[in-house]
């Protein structure tokens, strides 16, 4: 079980329970309500690795597209 | 079917009083409406209704048969990737490699020319050596997969996750 509080604190943004964290290899997303569901997006929004099903993946992807502007430095 | 003018009757009287078949000249056709529903000749409208029904519902029937087939395929697919205790399953579909163990279904980007995995050569605590078939090569090639950085990226505790896995097999081997 990951340390949810630390991940939430370090996240760039949290949208509807999904913590988005920008790292060197891409954007890491964790479902804080279900911490075994996570995804890593590349810088251009492509899915690199995931434990989510396709429906949750499309939800997380749409949150990323809508809120990417708030993650830019 | 009885022909007009000559026919056999199987009346109650003959049955109960020991007569066998009576040959009757100019026998009348039995009244269709007074026959048992199972013995009635189907009317034109009944035949027409069934014709219309099957014409109308043939698409639904096709859909039903299609979905039955799909469900069967999905069930066999699911049985194939279902993991046993201490055994993980490796597969590939839709440009992703899938690693299934317990409730985890981990997918990560596969090489673009990967067709399918052939065999698992070695499993060493998160490090996989597999034989993979690529579209550019007729023979299977060795590929190396390190799960630890993938697990770390997905916030999964790799030590706890990998500890119970004793072996890995390919889903469609």
mmCIF file of C-alpha atoms in Angstrom:
data_model
loop_
_atom_site.group_PDB
_atom_site.id
_atom_site.type_symbol
_atom_site.label_atom_id
_atom_site.label_comp_id
_atom_site.label_asym_id
_atom_site.label_seq_id
_atom_site.Cartn_x
_atom_site.Cartn_y
_atom_site.Cartn_z
ATOM 1 C CA UNK A 1 0.000 0.000 0.000
ATOM 2 C CA UNK A 2 1.593 3.314 -1.038
ATOM 3 C CA UNK A 3 1.787 6.242 1.371
ATOM 4 C CA UNK A 4 -1.242 8.110 0.081
ATOM 5 C CA UNK A 5 -0.726 11.228 2.205
ATOM 6 C CA UNK A 6 2.834 11.735 0.910
ATOM 7 C CA UNK A 7 1.728 11.165 -2.695
ATOM 8 C CA UNK A 8 -1.155 13.608 -2.284
ATOM 9 C CA UNK A 9 1.174 16.215 -0.718
ATOM 10 C CA UNK A 10 3.709 15.877 -3.513
ATOM 11 C CA UNK A 11 1.107 15.871 -6.305
ATOM 12 C CA UNK A 12 0.997 18.833 -8.688
ATOM 13 C CA UNK A 13 -2.780 18.683 -8.876
ATOM 14 C CA UNK A 14 -5.571 16.451 -7.526
ATOM 15 C CA UNK A 15 -8.680 16.115 -9.668
ATOM 16 C CA UNK A 16 -11.690 14.131 -8.420
ATOM 17 C CA UNK A 17 -9.499 11.897 -6.263
ATOM 18 C CA UNK A 18 -6.791 11.395 -8.893
ATOM 19 C CA UNK A 19 -3.328 12.691 -7.900
ATOM 20 C CA UNK A 20 -1.268 13.895 -10.885
ATOM 21 C CA UNK A 21 2.500 14.138 -10.316
ATOM 22 C CA UNK A 22 4.941 15.239 -12.986
ATOM 23 C CA UNK A 23 8.232 13.286 -12.920
ATOM 24 C CA UNK A 24 11.188 12.910 -15.274
ATOM 25 C CA UNK A 25 9.746 9.879 -17.095
ATOM 26 C CA UNK A 26 6.201 11.238 -17.429
ATOM 27 C CA UNK A 27 3.076 12.089 -15.490
ATOM 28 C CA UNK A 28 2.185 9.620 -12.730
ATOM 29 C CA UNK A 29 -1.461 9.341 -11.740
ATOM 30 C CA UNK A 30 -2.835 7.532 -8.701
ATOM 31 C CA UNK A 31 -6.462 6.957 -7.770
ATOM 32 C CA UNK A 32 -6.387 8.025 -4.119
ATOM 33 C CA UNK A 33 -9.695 6.248 -3.443
ATOM 34 C CA UNK A 34 -8.351 2.996 -4.869
ATOM 35 C CA UNK A 35 -4.551 3.100 -4.523
ATOM 36 C CA UNK A 36 -3.981 -0.075 -6.549
ATOM 37 C CA UNK A 37 -5.135 1.825 -9.663
ATOM 38 C CA UNK A 38 -2.426 3.947 -11.245
ATOM 39 C CA UNK A 39 -1.206 5.031 -14.655
ATOM 40 C CA UNK A 40 1.868 6.667 -16.147
ATOM 41 C CA UNK A 41 1.370 9.012 -19.093
ATOM 42 C CA UNK A 42 4.150 10.248 -21.347
ATOM 43 C CA UNK A 43 4.604 13.995 -21.808
ATOM 44 C CA UNK A 44 2.298 13.911 -24.838
ATOM 45 C CA UNK A 45 -0.455 11.997 -22.992
ATOM 46 C CA UNK A 46 0.294 8.489 -24.234
ATOM 47 C CA UNK A 47 -0.267 5.623 -21.773
ATOM 48 C CA UNK A 48 3.043 3.973 -20.858
ATOM 49 C CA UNK A 49 2.023 1.685 -18.024
ATOM 50 C CA UNK A 50 -1.150 1.146 -16.035
ATOM 51 C CA UNK A 51 -3.146 -0.994 -13.635
ATOM 52 C CA UNK A 52 -6.431 0.694 -14.579
ATOM 53 C CA UNK A 53 -9.082 -0.772 -16.855
ATOM 54 C CA UNK A 54 -9.894 0.997 -20.122
ATOM 55 C CA UNK A 55 -12.850 2.967 -18.723
ATOM 56 C CA UNK A 56 -10.928 4.376 -15.767
ATOM 57 C CA UNK A 57 -8.009 5.023 -18.102
ATOM 58 C CA UNK A 58 -10.156 7.182 -20.380
ATOM 59 C CA UNK A 59 -11.447 9.088 -17.329
ATOM 60 C CA UNK A 60 -7.911 9.755 -16.021
ATOM 61 C CA UNK A 61 -6.786 10.692 -19.535
ATOM 62 C CA UNK A 62 -9.603 13.222 -19.934
ATOM 63 C CA UNK A 63 -8.779 14.758 -16.521
ATOM 64 C CA UNK A 64 -5.175 15.102 -17.677
ATOM 65 C CA UNK A 65 -6.157 16.766 -20.965
ATOM 66 C CA UNK A 66 -8.458 19.205 -19.183
ATOM 67 C CA UNK A 67 -5.998 20.133 -16.426
ATOM 68 C CA UNK A 68 -2.592 19.893 -18.079
ATOM 69 C CA UNK A 69 -2.425 23.691 -18.213
ATOM 70 C CA UNK A 70 -2.413 23.855 -14.396
ATOM 71 C CA UNK A 71 0.601 21.512 -14.202
ATOM 72 C CA UNK A 72 2.896 23.654 -16.300
ATOM 73 C CA UNK A 73 5.562 25.579 -14.400
ATOM 74 C CA UNK B 1 -52.848 -36.485 -45.359
ATOM 75 C CA UNK B 2 -56.299 -37.751 -46.343
ATOM 76 C CA UNK B 3 -57.228 -37.584 -49.968
ATOM 77 C CA UNK B 4 -60.659 -36.343 -50.913
ATOM 78 C CA UNK B 5 -63.158 -39.147 -51.397
ATOM 79 C CA UNK B 6 -61.188 -41.942 -49.870
ATOM 80 C CA UNK B 7 -59.770 -42.026 -46.416
ATOM 81 C CA UNK B 8 -59.260 -43.770 -43.159
ATOM 82 C CA UNK B 9 -61.091 -42.921 -39.994
ATOM 83 C CA UNK B 10 -59.987 -43.763 -36.534
ATOM 84 C CA UNK B 11 -63.247 -43.134 -34.722
ATOM 85 C CA UNK B 12 -63.834 -43.756 -31.049
ATOM 86 C CA UNK B 13 -66.206 -46.584 -31.853
ATOM 87 C CA UNK B 14 -63.642 -48.578 -33.737
ATOM 88 C CA UNK B 15 -61.124 -48.065 -30.990
ATOM 89 C CA UNK B 16 -63.358 -49.151 -28.124
ATOM 90 C CA UNK B 17 -65.416 -51.862 -29.816
ATOM 91 C CA UNK B 18 -62.645 -53.818 -31.465
ATOM 92 C CA UNK B 19 -63.036 -52.615 -35.035
ATOM 93 C CA UNK B 20 -59.902 -51.988 -36.927
ATOM 94 C CA UNK B 21 -59.544 -49.346 -39.603
ATOM 95 C CA UNK B 22 -62.696 -48.483 -41.493
ATOM 96 C CA UNK B 23 -62.395 -47.609 -45.132
ATOM 97 C CA UNK B 24 -64.862 -44.864 -45.901
ATOM 98 C CA UNK B 25 -65.710 -43.627 -49.333
ATOM 99 C CA UNK B 26 -66.145 -39.879 -49.711
ATOM 100 C CA UNK B 27 -64.732 -39.295 -46.249
ATOM 101 C CA UNK B 28 -64.903 -35.672 -45.226
ATOM 102 C CA UNK B 29 -61.863 -33.817 -44.081
ATOM 103 C CA UNK B 30 -61.958 -33.309 -40.288
ATOM 104 C CA UNK B 31 -62.963 -29.816 -39.205
ATOM 105 C CA UNK B 32 -59.679 -28.098 -38.565
ATOM 106 C CA UNK B 33 -61.135 -25.916 -35.793
ATOM 107 C CA UNK B 34 -62.442 -28.893 -33.824
ATOM 108 C CA UNK B 35 -59.120 -30.721 -33.809
ATOM 109 C CA UNK B 36 -56.698 -30.703 -30.933
ATOM 110 C CA UNK B 37 -54.433 -27.607 -31.346
ATOM 111 C CA UNK B 38 -51.450 -29.899 -31.796
ATOM 112 C CA UNK B 39 -53.136 -31.766 -34.638
ATOM 113 C CA UNK B 40 -54.483 -28.745 -36.507
ATOM 114 C CA UNK B 41 -53.111 -27.814 -39.866
ATOM 115 C CA UNK B 42 -51.438 -24.417 -39.524
ATOM 116 C CA UNK B 43 -53.549 -21.681 -41.059
ATOM 117 C CA UNK B 44 -52.196 -19.323 -43.691
ATOM 118 C CA UNK B 45 -52.081 -16.506 -41.148
ATOM 119 C CA UNK B 46 -50.176 -18.600 -38.647
ATOM 120 C CA UNK B 47 -47.591 -19.566 -41.260
ATOM 121 C CA UNK B 48 -47.416 -15.939 -42.403
ATOM 122 C CA UNK B 49 -46.952 -14.763 -38.812
ATOM 123 C CA UNK B 50 -44.073 -17.151 -38.190
ATOM 124 C CA UNK B 51 -42.519 -16.180 -41.514
ATOM 125 C CA UNK B 52 -42.763 -12.496 -40.579
ATOM 126 C CA UNK B 53 -41.510 -13.191 -37.066
ATOM 127 C CA UNK B 54 -38.324 -14.942 -38.213
ATOM 128 C CA UNK B 55 -37.720 -12.398 -40.948
ATOM 129 C CA UNK B 56 -38.139 -9.584 -38.430
ATOM 130 C CA UNK B 57 -36.133 -11.213 -35.646
ATOM 131 C CA UNK B 58 -33.387 -12.782 -37.725
ATOM 132 C CA UNK B 59 -31.108 -9.812 -36.937
ATOM 133 C CA UNK B 60 -31.740 -10.244 -33.187
ATOM 134 C CA UNK B 61 -31.074 -13.955 -33.530
ATOM 135 C CA UNK B 62 -27.808 -13.251 -35.338
ATOM 136 C CA UNK B 63 -26.830 -10.778 -32.583
ATOM 137 C CA UNK B 64 -27.687 -13.323 -29.907
ATOM 138 C CA UNK B 65 -25.565 -15.996 -31.595
ATOM 139 C CA UNK B 66 -22.722 -13.482 -32.079
ATOM 140 C CA UNK B 67 -22.726 -12.455 -28.411
ATOM 141 C CA UNK B 68 -22.895 -16.102 -27.304
ATOM 142 C CA UNK B 69 -19.769 -16.736 -29.359
ATOM 143 C CA UNK B 70 -18.044 -13.612 -27.992
ATOM 144 C CA UNK B 71 -18.865 -14.545 -24.394
ATOM 145 C CA UNK B 72 -17.450 -18.006 -24.999
ATOM 146 C CA UNK B 73 -14.272 -16.475 -26.464
ATOM 147 C CA UNK B 74 -13.945 -14.071 -23.536
ATOM 148 C CA UNK B 75 -14.502 -16.872 -21.022
ATOM 149 C CA UNK B 76 -11.759 -18.964 -22.583
ATOM 150 C CA UNK B 77 -9.509 -15.879 -22.732
ATOM 151 C CA UNK B 78 -10.211 -15.202 -19.084
ATOM 152 C CA UNK B 79 -9.543 -18.820 -18.140
ATOM 153 C CA UNK B 80 -6.315 -18.611 -20.046
ATOM 154 C CA UNK B 81 -5.003 -15.544 -18.184
ATOM 155 C CA UNK B 82 -6.429 -16.553 -14.821
ATOM 156 C CA UNK B 83 -3.550 -16.854 -12.404
ATOM 157 C CA UNK B 84 -2.989 -19.737 -10.065
ATOM 158 C CA UNK B 85 -1.457 -19.377 -6.639
ATOM 159 C CA UNK B 86 2.215 -18.317 -6.950
ATOM 160 C CA UNK B 87 1.995 -18.233 -10.751
ATOM 161 C CA UNK B 88 1.797 -15.063 -12.820
ATOM 162 C CA UNK B 89 0.690 -14.870 -16.445
ATOM 163 C CA UNK B 90 2.286 -12.850 -19.209
ATOM 164 C CA UNK B 91 0.403 -11.877 -22.356
ATOM 165 C CA UNK B 92 0.232 -9.172 -24.983
ATOM 166 C CA UNK B 93 -2.645 -7.390 -26.686
ATOM 167 C CA UNK B 94 -3.366 -4.011 -28.230
ATOM 168 C CA UNK B 95 0.258 -2.863 -28.170
ATOM 169 C CA UNK B 96 0.634 -3.593 -24.476
ATOM 170 C CA UNK B 97 2.298 -6.345 -22.481
ATOM 171 C CA UNK B 98 0.077 -7.571 -19.645
ATOM 172 C CA UNK B 99 1.362 -9.093 -16.433
ATOM 173 C CA UNK B 100 -1.382 -10.677 -14.336
ATOM 174 C CA UNK B 101 -1.017 -11.811 -10.785
ATOM 175 C CA UNK B 102 -3.726 -11.973 -8.134
ATOM 176 C CA UNK B 103 -5.964 -8.930 -8.474
ATOM 177 C CA UNK B 104 -3.333 -6.967 -10.352
ATOM 178 C CA UNK B 105 -3.577 -6.543 -14.108
ATOM 179 C CA UNK B 106 -0.458 -4.555 -15.013
ATOM 180 C CA UNK B 107 -0.098 -3.351 -18.595
ATOM 181 C CA UNK B 108 2.869 -1.550 -20.088
ATOM 182 C CA UNK B 109 3.836 -0.417 -23.560
ATOM 183 C CA UNK B 110 5.204 -3.255 -25.714
ATOM 184 C CA UNK B 111 7.628 -2.936 -28.655
ATOM 185 C CA UNK B 112 5.667 -1.901 -31.754
ATOM 186 C CA UNK B 113 6.629 -5.010 -33.753
ATOM 187 C CA UNK B 114 5.808 -7.522 -31.011
ATOM 188 C CA UNK B 115 3.377 -10.197 -32.209
ATOM 189 C CA UNK B 116 3.209 -12.405 -29.122
ATOM 190 C CA UNK B 117 5.273 -13.975 -26.385
ATOM 191 C CA UNK B 118 6.380 -17.533 -26.992
ATOM 192 C CA UNK B 119 7.885 -18.704 -23.729
ATOM 193 C CA UNK B 120 9.278 -17.564 -20.411
ATOM 194 C CA UNK B 121 12.940 -18.561 -20.162
ATOM 195 C CA UNK B 122 13.756 -17.176 -16.740
ATOM 196 C CA UNK B 123 12.026 -15.509 -13.821
ATOM 197 C CA UNK B 124 14.249 -13.953 -11.183
ATOM 198 C CA UNK B 125 12.428 -11.802 -8.658
ATOM 199 C CA UNK B 126 10.964 -9.314 -11.120
ATOM 200 C CA UNK B 127 13.448 -9.841 -13.909
ATOM 201 C CA UNK B 128 12.075 -11.758 -16.889
ATOM 202 C CA UNK B 129 13.824 -13.349 -19.827
ATOM 203 C CA UNK B 130 11.242 -14.267 -22.458
ATOM 204 C CA UNK B 131 11.130 -15.493 -26.030
ATOM 205 C CA UNK B 132 9.093 -13.112 -28.146
ATOM 206 C CA UNK B 133 7.950 -13.284 -31.749
ATOM 207 C CA UNK B 134 8.425 -10.036 -33.660
ATOM 208 C CA UNK B 135 6.976 -9.170 -37.052
ATOM 209 C CA UNK B 136 10.420 -8.396 -38.509
ATOM 210 C CA UNK B 137 11.895 -11.799 -37.598
ATOM 211 C CA UNK B 138 10.630 -15.277 -38.410
ATOM 212 C CA UNK B 139 12.350 -16.762 -35.381
ATOM 213 C CA UNK B 140 11.527 -15.851 -31.755
ATOM 214 C CA UNK B 141 13.989 -13.483 -30.071
ATOM 215 C CA UNK B 142 15.022 -13.115 -26.458
ATOM 216 C CA UNK B 143 13.582 -10.105 -24.670
ATOM 217 C CA UNK B 144 14.331 -8.817 -21.199
ATOM 218 C CA UNK B 145 11.736 -7.239 -18.949
ATOM 219 C CA UNK B 146 12.501 -5.644 -15.602
ATOM 220 C CA UNK B 147 9.281 -5.232 -13.640
ATOM 221 C CA UNK B 148 10.716 -3.285 -10.692
ATOM 222 C CA UNK B 149 10.817 0.189 -12.314
ATOM 223 C CA UNK B 150 7.346 -0.416 -13.758
ATOM 224 C CA UNK B 151 5.983 -1.348 -10.334
ATOM 225 C CA UNK B 152 7.693 1.667 -8.774
ATOM 226 C CA UNK B 153 6.072 3.940 -11.379
ATOM 227 C CA UNK B 154 2.658 2.526 -10.483
ATOM 228 C CA UNK B 155 3.172 3.030 -6.715
ATOM 229 C CA UNK B 156 3.276 -0.755 -6.107
ATOM 230 C CA UNK B 157 5.554 -2.093 -3.372
ATOM 231 C CA UNK B 158 7.704 -4.364 -5.538
ATOM 232 C CA UNK B 159 9.122 -6.442 -2.664
ATOM 233 C CA UNK B 160 5.667 -7.350 -1.323
ATOM 234 C CA UNK B 161 4.220 -7.821 -4.811
ATOM 235 C CA UNK B 162 7.000 -10.046 -6.164
ATOM 236 C CA UNK B 163 7.571 -12.172 -3.081
ATOM 237 C CA UNK B 164 4.740 -14.719 -3.623
ATOM 238 C CA UNK B 165 5.398 -15.136 -7.381
ATOM 239 C CA UNK B 166 7.305 -18.384 -7.937
ATOM 240 C CA UNK B 167 6.813 -18.802 -11.681
ATOM 241 C CA UNK B 168 5.501 -17.006 -14.763
ATOM 242 C CA UNK B 169 3.855 -18.542 -17.803
ATOM 243 C CA UNK B 170 2.747 -17.192 -21.158
ATOM 244 C CA UNK B 171 -1.046 -16.930 -21.507
ATOM 245 C CA UNK B 172 -1.427 -18.659 -24.866
ATOM 246 C CA UNK B 173 1.320 -21.241 -24.543
#
